[in-house]
Coordinates of C-alpha atoms and ligand atoms in Angstrom, one line a residue:
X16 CA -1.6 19.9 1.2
X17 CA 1.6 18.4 2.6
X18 CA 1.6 21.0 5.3
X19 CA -2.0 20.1 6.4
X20 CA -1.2 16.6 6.7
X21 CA 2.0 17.6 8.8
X22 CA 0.0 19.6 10.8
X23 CA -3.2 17.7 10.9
X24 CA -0.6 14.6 12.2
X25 CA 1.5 16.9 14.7
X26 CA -1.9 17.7 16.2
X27 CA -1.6 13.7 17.6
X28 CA -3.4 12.4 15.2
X29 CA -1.0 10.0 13.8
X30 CA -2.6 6.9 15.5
X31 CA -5.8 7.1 13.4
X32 CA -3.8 6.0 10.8
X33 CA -3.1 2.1 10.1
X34 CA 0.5 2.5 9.1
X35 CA 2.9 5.6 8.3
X36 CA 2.5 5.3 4.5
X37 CA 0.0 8.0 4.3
X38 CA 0.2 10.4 1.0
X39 CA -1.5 13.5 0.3
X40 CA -3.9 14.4 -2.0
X41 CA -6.4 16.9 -3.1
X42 CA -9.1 16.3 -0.6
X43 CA -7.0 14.4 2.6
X44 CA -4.6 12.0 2.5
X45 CA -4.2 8.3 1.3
X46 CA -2.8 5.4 3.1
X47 CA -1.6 2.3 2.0
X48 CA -1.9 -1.0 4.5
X49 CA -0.1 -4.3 3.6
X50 CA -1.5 -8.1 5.4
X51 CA 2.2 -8.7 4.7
X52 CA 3.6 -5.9 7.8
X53 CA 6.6 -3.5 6.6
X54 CA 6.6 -2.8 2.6
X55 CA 9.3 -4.7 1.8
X56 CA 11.0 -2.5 -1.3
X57 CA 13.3 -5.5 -2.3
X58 CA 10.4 -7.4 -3.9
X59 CA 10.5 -7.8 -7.5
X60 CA 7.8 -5.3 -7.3
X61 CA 10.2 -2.9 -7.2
X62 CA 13.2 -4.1 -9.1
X63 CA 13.9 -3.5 -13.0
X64 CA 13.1 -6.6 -15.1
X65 CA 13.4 -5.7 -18.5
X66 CA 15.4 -4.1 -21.1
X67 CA 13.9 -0.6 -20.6
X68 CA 14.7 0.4 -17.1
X69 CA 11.1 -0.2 -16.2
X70 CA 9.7 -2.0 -13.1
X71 CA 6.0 -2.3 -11.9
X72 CA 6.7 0.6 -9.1
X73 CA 7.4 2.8 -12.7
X74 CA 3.4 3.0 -13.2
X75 CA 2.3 1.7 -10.1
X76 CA 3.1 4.4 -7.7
X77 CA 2.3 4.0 -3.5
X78 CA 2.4 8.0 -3.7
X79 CA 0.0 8.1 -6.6
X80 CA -2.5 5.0 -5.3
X81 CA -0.8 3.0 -6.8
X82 CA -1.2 4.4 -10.4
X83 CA 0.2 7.4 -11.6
X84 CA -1.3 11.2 -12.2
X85 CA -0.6 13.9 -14.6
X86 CA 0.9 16.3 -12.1
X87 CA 3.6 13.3 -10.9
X88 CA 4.4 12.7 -14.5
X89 CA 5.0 16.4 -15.5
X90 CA 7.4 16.3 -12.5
X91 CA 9.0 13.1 -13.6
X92 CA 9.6 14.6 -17.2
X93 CA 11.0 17.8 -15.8
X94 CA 13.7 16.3 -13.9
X95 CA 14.9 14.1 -16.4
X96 CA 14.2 16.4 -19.5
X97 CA 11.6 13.4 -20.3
X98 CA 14.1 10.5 -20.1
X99 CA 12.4 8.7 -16.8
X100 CA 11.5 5.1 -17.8
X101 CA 8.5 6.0 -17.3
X102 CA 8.8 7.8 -21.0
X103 CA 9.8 5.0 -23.5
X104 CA 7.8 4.7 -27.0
X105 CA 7.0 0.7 -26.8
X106 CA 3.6 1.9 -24.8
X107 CA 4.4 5.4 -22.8
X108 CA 4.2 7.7 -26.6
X109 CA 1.6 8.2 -28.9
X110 CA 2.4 6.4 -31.6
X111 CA 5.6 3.8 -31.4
X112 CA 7.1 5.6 -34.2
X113 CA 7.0 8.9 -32.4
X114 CA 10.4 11.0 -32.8
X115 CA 12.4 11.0 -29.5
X116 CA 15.7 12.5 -30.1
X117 CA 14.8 16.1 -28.6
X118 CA 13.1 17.6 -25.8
X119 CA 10.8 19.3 -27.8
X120 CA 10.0 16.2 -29.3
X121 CA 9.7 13.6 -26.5
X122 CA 7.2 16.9 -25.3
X123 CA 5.0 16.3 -28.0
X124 CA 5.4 12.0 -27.9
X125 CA 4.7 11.8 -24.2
X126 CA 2.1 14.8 -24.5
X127 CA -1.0 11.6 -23.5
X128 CA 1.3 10.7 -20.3
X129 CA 1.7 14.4 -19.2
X130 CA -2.0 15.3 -20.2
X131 CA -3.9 12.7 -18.6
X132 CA -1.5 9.9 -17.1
X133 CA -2.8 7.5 -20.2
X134 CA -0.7 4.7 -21.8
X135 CA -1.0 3.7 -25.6
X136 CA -2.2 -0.2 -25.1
X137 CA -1.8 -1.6 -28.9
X138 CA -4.6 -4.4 -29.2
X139 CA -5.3 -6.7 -32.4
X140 CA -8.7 -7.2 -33.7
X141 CA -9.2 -10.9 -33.2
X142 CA -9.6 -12.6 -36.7
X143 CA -12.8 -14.4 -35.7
X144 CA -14.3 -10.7 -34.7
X145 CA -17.7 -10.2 -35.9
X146 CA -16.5 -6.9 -36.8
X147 CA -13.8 -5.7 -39.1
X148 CA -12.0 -1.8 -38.9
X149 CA -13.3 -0.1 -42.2
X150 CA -11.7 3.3 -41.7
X151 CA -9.3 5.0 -39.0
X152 CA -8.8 8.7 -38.2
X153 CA -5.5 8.6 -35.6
X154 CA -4.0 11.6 -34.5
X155 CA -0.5 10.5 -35.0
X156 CA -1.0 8.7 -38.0
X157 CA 0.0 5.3 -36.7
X158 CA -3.1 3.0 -36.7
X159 CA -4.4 2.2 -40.5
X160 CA -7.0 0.0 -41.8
X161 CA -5.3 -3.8 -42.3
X162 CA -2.6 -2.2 -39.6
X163 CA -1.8 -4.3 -37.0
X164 CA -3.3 -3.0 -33.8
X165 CA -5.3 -0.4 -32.6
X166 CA -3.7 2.1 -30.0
X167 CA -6.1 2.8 -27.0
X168 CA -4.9 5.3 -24.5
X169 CA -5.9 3.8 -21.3
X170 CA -5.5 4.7 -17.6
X171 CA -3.3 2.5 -15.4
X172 CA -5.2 0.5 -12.6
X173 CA -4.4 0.7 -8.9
X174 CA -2.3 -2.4 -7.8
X175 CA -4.4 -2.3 -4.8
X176 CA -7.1 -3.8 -3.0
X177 CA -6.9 -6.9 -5.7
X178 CA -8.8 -9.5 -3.2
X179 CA -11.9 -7.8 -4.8
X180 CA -11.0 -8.0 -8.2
X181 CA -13.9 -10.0 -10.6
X182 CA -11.5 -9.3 -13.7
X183 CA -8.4 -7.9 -14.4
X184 CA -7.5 -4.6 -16.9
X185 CA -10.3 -2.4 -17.8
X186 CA -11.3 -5.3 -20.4
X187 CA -10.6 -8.1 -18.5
X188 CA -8.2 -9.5 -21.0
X189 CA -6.0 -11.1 -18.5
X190 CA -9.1 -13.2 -16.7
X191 CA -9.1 -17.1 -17.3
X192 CA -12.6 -18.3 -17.6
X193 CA -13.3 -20.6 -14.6
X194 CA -10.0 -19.8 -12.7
X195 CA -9.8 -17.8 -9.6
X196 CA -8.5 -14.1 -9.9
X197 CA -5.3 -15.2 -9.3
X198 CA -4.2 -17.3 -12.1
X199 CA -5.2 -14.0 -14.0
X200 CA -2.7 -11.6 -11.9
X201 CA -0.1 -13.9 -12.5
X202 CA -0.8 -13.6 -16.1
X203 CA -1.2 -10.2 -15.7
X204 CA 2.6 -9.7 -13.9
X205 CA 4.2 -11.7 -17.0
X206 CA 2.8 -9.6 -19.5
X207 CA 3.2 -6.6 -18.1
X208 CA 7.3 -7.6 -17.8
X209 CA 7.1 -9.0 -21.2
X210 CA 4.9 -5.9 -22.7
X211 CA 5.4 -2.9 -20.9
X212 CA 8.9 -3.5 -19.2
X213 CA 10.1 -5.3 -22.8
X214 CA 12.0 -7.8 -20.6
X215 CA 12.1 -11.3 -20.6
X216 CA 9.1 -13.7 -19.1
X217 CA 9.2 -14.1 -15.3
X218 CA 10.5 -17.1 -13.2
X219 CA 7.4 -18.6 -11.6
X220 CA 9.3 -17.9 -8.1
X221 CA 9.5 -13.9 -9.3
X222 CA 5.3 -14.5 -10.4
X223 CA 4.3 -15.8 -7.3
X224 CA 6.2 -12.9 -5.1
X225 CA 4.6 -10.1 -7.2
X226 CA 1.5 -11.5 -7.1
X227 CA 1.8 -11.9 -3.5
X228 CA 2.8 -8.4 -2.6
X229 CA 0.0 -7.1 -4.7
X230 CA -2.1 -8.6 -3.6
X231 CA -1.3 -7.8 0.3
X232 CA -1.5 -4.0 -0.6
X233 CA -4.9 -2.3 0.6
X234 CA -5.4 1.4 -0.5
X235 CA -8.2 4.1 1.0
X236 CA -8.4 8.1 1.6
X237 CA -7.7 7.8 5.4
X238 CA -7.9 12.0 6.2
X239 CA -10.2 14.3 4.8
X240 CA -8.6 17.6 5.4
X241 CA -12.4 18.9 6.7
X242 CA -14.0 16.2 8.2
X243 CA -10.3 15.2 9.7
X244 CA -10.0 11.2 10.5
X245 CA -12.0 8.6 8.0
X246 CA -11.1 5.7 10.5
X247 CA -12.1 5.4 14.5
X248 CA -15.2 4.3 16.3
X249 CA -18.3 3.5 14.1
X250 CA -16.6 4.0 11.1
X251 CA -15.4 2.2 8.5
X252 CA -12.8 4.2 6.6
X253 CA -9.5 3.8 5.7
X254 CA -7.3 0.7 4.5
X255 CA -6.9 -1.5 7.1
X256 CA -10.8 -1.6 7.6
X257 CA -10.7 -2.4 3.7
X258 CA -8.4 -5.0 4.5
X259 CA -11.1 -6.8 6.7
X260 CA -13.7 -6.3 4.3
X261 CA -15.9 -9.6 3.4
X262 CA -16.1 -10.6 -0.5
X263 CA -17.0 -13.4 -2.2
X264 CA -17.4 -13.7 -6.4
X265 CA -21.5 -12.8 -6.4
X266 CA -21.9 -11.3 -3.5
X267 CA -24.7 -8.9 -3.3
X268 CA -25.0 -9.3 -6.9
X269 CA -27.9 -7.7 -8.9
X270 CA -29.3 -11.1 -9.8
X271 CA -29.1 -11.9 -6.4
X272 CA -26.3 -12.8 -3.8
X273 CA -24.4 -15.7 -4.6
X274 CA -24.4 -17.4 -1.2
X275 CA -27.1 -16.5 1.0
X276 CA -29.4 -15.7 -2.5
X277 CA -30.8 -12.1 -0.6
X278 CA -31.5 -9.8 -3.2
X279 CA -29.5 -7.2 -4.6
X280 CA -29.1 -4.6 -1.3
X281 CA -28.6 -0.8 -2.9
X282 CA -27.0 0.2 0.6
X283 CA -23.1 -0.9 -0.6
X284 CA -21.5 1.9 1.1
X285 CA -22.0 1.8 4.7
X286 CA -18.6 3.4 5.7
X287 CA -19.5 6.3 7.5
X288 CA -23.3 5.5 8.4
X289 CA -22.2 6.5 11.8
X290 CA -21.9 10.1 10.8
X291 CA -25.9 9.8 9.3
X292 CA -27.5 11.3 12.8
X293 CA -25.6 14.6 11.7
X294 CA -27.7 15.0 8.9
X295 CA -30.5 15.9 11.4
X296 CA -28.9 17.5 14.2
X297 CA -26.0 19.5 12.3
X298 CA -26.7 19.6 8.7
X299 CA -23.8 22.4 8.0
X300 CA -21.4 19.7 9.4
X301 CA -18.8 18.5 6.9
X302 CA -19.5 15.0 8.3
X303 CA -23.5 15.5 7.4
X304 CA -22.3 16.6 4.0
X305 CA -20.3 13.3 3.4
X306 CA -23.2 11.0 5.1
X307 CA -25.4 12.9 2.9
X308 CA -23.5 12.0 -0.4
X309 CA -22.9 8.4 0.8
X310 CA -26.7 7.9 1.2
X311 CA -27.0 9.7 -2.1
X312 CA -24.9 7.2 -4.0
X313 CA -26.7 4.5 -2.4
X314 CA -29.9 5.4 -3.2
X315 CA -30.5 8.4 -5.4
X316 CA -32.4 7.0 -8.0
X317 CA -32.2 7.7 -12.0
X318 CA -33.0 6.4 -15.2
X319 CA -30.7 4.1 -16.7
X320 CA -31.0 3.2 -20.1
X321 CA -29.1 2.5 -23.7
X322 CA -26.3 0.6 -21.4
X323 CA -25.0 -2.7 -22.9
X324 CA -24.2 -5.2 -20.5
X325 CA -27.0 -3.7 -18.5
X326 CA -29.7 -2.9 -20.7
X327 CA -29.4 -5.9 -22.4
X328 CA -28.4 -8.6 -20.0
X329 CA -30.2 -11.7 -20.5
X330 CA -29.8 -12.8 -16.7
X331 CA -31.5 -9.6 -15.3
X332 CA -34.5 -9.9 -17.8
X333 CA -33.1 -7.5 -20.4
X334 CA -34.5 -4.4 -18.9
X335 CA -34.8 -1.7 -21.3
X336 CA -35.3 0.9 -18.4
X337 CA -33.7 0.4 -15.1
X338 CA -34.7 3.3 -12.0
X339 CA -31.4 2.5 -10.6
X340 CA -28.7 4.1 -8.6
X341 CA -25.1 4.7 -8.3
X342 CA -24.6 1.3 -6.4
X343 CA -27.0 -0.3 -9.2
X344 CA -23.3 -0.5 -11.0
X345 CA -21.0 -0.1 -8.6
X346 CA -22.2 -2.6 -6.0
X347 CA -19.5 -4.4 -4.6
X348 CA -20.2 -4.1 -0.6
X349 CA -17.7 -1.1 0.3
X350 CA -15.6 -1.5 -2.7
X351 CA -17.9 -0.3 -6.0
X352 CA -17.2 -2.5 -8.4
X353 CA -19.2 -5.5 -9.6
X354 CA -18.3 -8.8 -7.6
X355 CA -19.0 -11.0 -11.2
X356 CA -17.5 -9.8 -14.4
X357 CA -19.8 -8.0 -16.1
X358 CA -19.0 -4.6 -18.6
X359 CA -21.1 -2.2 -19.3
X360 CA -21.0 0.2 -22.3
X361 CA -22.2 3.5 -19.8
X362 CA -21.0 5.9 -23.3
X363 CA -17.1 6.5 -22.8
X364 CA -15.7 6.2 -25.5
X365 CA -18.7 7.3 -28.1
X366 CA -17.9 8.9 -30.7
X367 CA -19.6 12.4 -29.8
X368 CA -17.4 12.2 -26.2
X369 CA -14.1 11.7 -28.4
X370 CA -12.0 14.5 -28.0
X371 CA -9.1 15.2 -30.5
X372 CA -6.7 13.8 -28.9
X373 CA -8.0 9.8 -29.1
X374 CA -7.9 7.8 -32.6
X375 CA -11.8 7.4 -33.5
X376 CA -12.2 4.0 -35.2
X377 CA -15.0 2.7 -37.8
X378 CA -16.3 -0.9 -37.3
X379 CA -18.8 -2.6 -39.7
X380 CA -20.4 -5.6 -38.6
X381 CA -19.3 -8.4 -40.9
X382 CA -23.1 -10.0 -40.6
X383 CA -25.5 -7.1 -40.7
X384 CA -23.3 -4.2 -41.9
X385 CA -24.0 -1.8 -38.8
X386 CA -21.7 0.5 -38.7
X387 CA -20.1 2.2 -35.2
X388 CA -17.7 4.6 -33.8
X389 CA -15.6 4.7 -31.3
X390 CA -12.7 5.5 -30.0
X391 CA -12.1 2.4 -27.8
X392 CA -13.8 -0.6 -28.9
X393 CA -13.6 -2.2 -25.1
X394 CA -14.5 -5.8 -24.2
X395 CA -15.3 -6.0 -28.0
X396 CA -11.8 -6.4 -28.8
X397 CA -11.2 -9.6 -26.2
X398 CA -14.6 -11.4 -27.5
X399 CA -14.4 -10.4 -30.7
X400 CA -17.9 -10.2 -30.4
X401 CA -20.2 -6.2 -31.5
X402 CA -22.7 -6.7 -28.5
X403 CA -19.1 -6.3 -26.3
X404 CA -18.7 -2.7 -28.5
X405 CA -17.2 0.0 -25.7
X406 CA -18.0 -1.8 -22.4
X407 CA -15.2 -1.7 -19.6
X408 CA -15.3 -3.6 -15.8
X409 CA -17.2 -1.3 -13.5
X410 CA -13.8 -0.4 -11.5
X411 CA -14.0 -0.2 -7.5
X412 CA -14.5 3.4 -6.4
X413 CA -11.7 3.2 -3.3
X414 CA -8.6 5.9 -3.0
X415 CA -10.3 7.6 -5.6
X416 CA -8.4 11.1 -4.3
X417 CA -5.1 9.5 -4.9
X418 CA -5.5 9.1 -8.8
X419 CA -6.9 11.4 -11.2
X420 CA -7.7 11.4 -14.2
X421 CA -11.2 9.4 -14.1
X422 CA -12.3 6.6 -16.5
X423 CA -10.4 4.0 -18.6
X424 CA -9.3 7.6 -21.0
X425 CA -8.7 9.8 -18.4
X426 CA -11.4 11.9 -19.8
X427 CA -12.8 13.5 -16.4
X428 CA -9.9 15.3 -15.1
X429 CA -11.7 15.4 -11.3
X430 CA -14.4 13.5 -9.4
X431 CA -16.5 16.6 -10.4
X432 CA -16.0 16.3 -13.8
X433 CA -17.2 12.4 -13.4
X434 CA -20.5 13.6 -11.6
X435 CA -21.3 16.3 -14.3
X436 CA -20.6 12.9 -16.8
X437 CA -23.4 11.0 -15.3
X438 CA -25.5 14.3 -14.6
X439 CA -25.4 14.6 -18.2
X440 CA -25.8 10.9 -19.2
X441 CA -28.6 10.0 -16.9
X442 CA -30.4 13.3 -16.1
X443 CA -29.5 12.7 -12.3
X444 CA -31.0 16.1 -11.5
X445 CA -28.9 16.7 -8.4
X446 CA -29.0 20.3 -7.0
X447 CA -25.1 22.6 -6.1
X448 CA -25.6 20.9 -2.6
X449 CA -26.4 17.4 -3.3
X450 CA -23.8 17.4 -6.2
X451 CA -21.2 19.2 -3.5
X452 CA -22.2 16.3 -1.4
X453 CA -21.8 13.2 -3.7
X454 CA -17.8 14.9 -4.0
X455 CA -17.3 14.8 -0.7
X456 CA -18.3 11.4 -0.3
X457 CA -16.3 10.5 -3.3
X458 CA -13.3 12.6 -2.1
X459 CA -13.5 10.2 1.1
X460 CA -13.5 6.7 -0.2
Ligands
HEC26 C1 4.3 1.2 -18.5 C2 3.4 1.2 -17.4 C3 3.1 0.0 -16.7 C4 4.0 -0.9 -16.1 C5 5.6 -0.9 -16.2 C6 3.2 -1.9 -15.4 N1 1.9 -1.6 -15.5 FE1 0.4 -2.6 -14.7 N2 -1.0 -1.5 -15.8 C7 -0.6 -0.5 -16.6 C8 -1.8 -0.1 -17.3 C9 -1.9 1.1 -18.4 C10 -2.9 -0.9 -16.9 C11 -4.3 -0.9 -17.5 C12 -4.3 -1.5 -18.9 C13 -5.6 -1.9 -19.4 O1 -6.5 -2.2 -18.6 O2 -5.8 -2.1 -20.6 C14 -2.3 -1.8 -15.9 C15 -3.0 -2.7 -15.2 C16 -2.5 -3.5 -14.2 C17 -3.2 -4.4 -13.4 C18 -4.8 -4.7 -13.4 C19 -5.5 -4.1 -12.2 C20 -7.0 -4.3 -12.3 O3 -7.7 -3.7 -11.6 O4 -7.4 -5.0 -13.3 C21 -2.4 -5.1 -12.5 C22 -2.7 -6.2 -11.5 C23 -1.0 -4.6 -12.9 N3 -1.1 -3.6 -13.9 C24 0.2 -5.1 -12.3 C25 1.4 -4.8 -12.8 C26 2.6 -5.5 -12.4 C27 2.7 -6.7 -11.4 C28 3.6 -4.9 -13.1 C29 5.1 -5.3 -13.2 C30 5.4 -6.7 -13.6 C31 3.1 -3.8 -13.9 N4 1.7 -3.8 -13.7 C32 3.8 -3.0 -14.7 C33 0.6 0.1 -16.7 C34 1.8 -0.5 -16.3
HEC27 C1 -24.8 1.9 -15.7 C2 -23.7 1.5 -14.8 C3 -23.1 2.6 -14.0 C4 -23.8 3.6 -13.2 C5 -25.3 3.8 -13.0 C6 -22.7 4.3 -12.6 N1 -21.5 3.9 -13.0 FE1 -19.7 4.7 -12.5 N2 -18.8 3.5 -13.8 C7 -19.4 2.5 -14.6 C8 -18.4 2.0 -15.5 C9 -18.7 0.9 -16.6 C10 -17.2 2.7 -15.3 C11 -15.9 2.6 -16.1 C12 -16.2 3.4 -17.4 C13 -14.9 3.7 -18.2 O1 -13.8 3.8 -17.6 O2 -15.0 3.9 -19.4 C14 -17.5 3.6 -14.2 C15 -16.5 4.5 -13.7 C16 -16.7 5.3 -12.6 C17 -15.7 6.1 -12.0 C18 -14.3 6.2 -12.4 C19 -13.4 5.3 -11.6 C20 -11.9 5.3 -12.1 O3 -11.1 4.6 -11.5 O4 -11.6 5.9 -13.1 C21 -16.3 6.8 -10.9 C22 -15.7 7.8 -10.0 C23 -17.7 6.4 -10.9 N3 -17.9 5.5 -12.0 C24 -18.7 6.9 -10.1 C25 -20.1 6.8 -10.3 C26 -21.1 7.6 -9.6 C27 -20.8 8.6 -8.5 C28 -22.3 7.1 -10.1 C29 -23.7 7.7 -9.8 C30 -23.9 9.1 -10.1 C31 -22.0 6.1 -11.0 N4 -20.7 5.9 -11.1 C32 -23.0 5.4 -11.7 C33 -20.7 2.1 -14.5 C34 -21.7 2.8 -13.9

């Protein structure tokens, strides 16, 4: 893939990109655009601040979209016989306890990392829950029932396009209610030095430069190795278009949009609407296929049903069917995600999708003795509250290429693997070409 890049950029194509950070990947090639100019490598970003050799650049990778994938990690162990910081037992084994001492071993503790690119996050049950853990079936015989945590092998998110962020880590535990996004990253940059780098809290000065280089960092697939250039006239590819992209908190909201109070517009991806008059004059056209899937996600409708946060919410009526779309969730303008905190249970970590590999957990409702199961409890664990049971932020959809595994688990090892999730989950009854479609699109974004 290298090699078609090369090629692809000897050809002259270079100045379609925004800057010369562009990283291949399975369907094209990333790039990375920064408001801030050059990258500048000496930020605290990039330096070691704890006790265990770890910086933020050790799970936040520009080469891997700024998270990290299973193939990079298999590489990582190899040349270091599985001694990279990246491999330390505080968050990166399956268990804390796990035995490190040989090669063999540190195969089997780090086997999450190098599977599936996941890292053990260990999260209390808050002792006003409504819930309490009743019994506990781990793998690696760690979590236990009046334990301490809960281990919940989660993927790590893109330190990218931030400006669009309506809550930070899958649950949104970092978020301060009624502060803007960025009280939460700086938050989010001490207890990830604190946590995953076991070092000691930041200087505000050393905060406030992460969170500003972060936060300057726009990621997007900017070459698809068929349809060649994402970015040029009419289209609106690529990360320095993403840079430029309007957002407000609400906007185009399903109740409505926050500031001009339009209603909820299905069409949030219009990034290569220029490319739709192919559909009719040159259907076989890669470009046809990849305005095909974006008008597909926009408006492809389903059933959507059983999903808290959605289902359920008071503020949209409490619907308990909604003929919906792909964008009906992910509805962010251009982006995907969902402009206003909300998390939605859409059935990842149920118990009948747990594979072998995750703890599966038993909560009983302290008031009305439901039982559940599941092998991430979500939002649930943040609130305390058993209507928040398995619902994660709806994550923006952009550099998707970049970062396999899918989901908060990693459970859909490619974008095909996540359409054949909601094919399955919400009957969307898409034939080989509109499913081959909706992947290109997805491989472009
Ligand atoms: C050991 C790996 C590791 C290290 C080191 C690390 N992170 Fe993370 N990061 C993660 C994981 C895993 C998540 C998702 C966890 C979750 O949601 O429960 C995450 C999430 C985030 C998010 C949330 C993004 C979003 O969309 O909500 C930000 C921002 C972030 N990290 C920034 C940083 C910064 C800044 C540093 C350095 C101070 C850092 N990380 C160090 C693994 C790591
Ligand atoms: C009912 C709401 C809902 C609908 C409808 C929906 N999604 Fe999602 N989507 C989510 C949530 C919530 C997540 C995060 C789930 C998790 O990680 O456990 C997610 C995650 C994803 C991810 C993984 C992103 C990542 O970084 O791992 C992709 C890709 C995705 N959705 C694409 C789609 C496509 C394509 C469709 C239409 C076929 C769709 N979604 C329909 C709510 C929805």
């Amino acid at each position: 893939m290298q090699i078609l890049v090369a090629a692809w950029l000897a050809a002259g194509n270079a100045a379609a990109l925004d800057s010369p950070s562009a990283f291949a990947n399975s369907t094209g090639a990333a790039d990375t655009f920064s408001t801030l100019g050059a990258f500048d490598t000496s930020n605290d970003f990039f330096r070691v601040l704890g006790s265990n050799g770890r910086s933020c650049d050790t799970c936040h990778r520009p080469e891997n979209g700024w998270s990290l994938t299973p193939d990079a990690l298999k590489a990582r162990f190899d040349a270091t016989a599985g001694t990279d910081p990246v491999f330390r037992t505080n968050d990166g084994s399956i268990s804390p306890l796990a035995a490190v001492a040989t090669l063999a071993q540190r195969l089997q503790a780090y086997s999450m990392l190098l599977s599936k690119a996941v890292f053990r996050i260990g999260l209390p049950i808050p002792e006003d829950a409504e819930f309490a853990l009743v019994a506990v079936s781990d793998p690696y015989g760690f979590v236990r029932v009046g334990g301490t945590e809960l281990s919940l092998f989660r993927r790590p998110l893109p330190t990218a396009n931030l400006r669009f962020l309506s809550a930070v880590m899958w649950d949104g535990r970092e978020d301060v209610a009624g502060k803007p996004i960025h009280r939460a990253l700086i938050n989010q940059a001490d207890t990830a030095t604190t946590g995953h780098a076991q070092g000691i809290p930041l200087s505000a000065d050393q905060k406030t430069s992460i969170v500003d280089f972060e936060s300057a960092v726009y990621l997007a697939q900017a070459i698809d190795s068929q349809a060649g250039a994402l970015v040029g006239v009419g289209l609106r590819g690529g990360a320095l278009r993403l840079s430029k992209q309007r957002f407000y908190s609400g906007i185009n909201d399903l109740t409505g949009d926050a500031k001009t109070g339009a209603p909820f517009d299905p069409e949030v991806f219009t990034l290569f609407s220029a490319w739709s008059k192919l559909i009719e004059s040159a259907p076989g056209d890669v470009r046809a296929a990849i305005a095909r899937g974006q008008r597909l996600f926009n408006t492809r409708p389903f059933e959507i049903e059983g999903v808290g946060g959605l289902n359920d919410a008071p503020e949209l009526g409490s619907p308990a069917t909604v003929t919906g779309t792909c964008s009906t969730c992910h509805s962010t303008p251009n982006l995907g995600s969902q402009s206003r905190p909300r998390f939605m249970d859409t059935g990842t970590s149920d118990e009948v999708r747990r594979t072998r590999d995750l703890p599966l957990y038993t909560l009983r409702n302290r008031f009305t003795g439901e039982v559940a199961k599941t092998s991430d409890p979500g939002r649930a664990l943040i609130t305390g509250l058993w209507q928040d049971l398995n619902r994660f932020k709806v994550p923006a959809l952009r550099g998707l290429a970049a970062r396999p595994p899918y989901f908060h688990n990693g459970m859909a090892k490619s974008l095909g693997n996540v359409v054949d999730f909601y094919n399955g989950r919400f009957g969307l009854g898409v034939n080989n070409r509109e499913r081959l479609d909706l992947l290109m699109f997805l491989g472009t974004l």
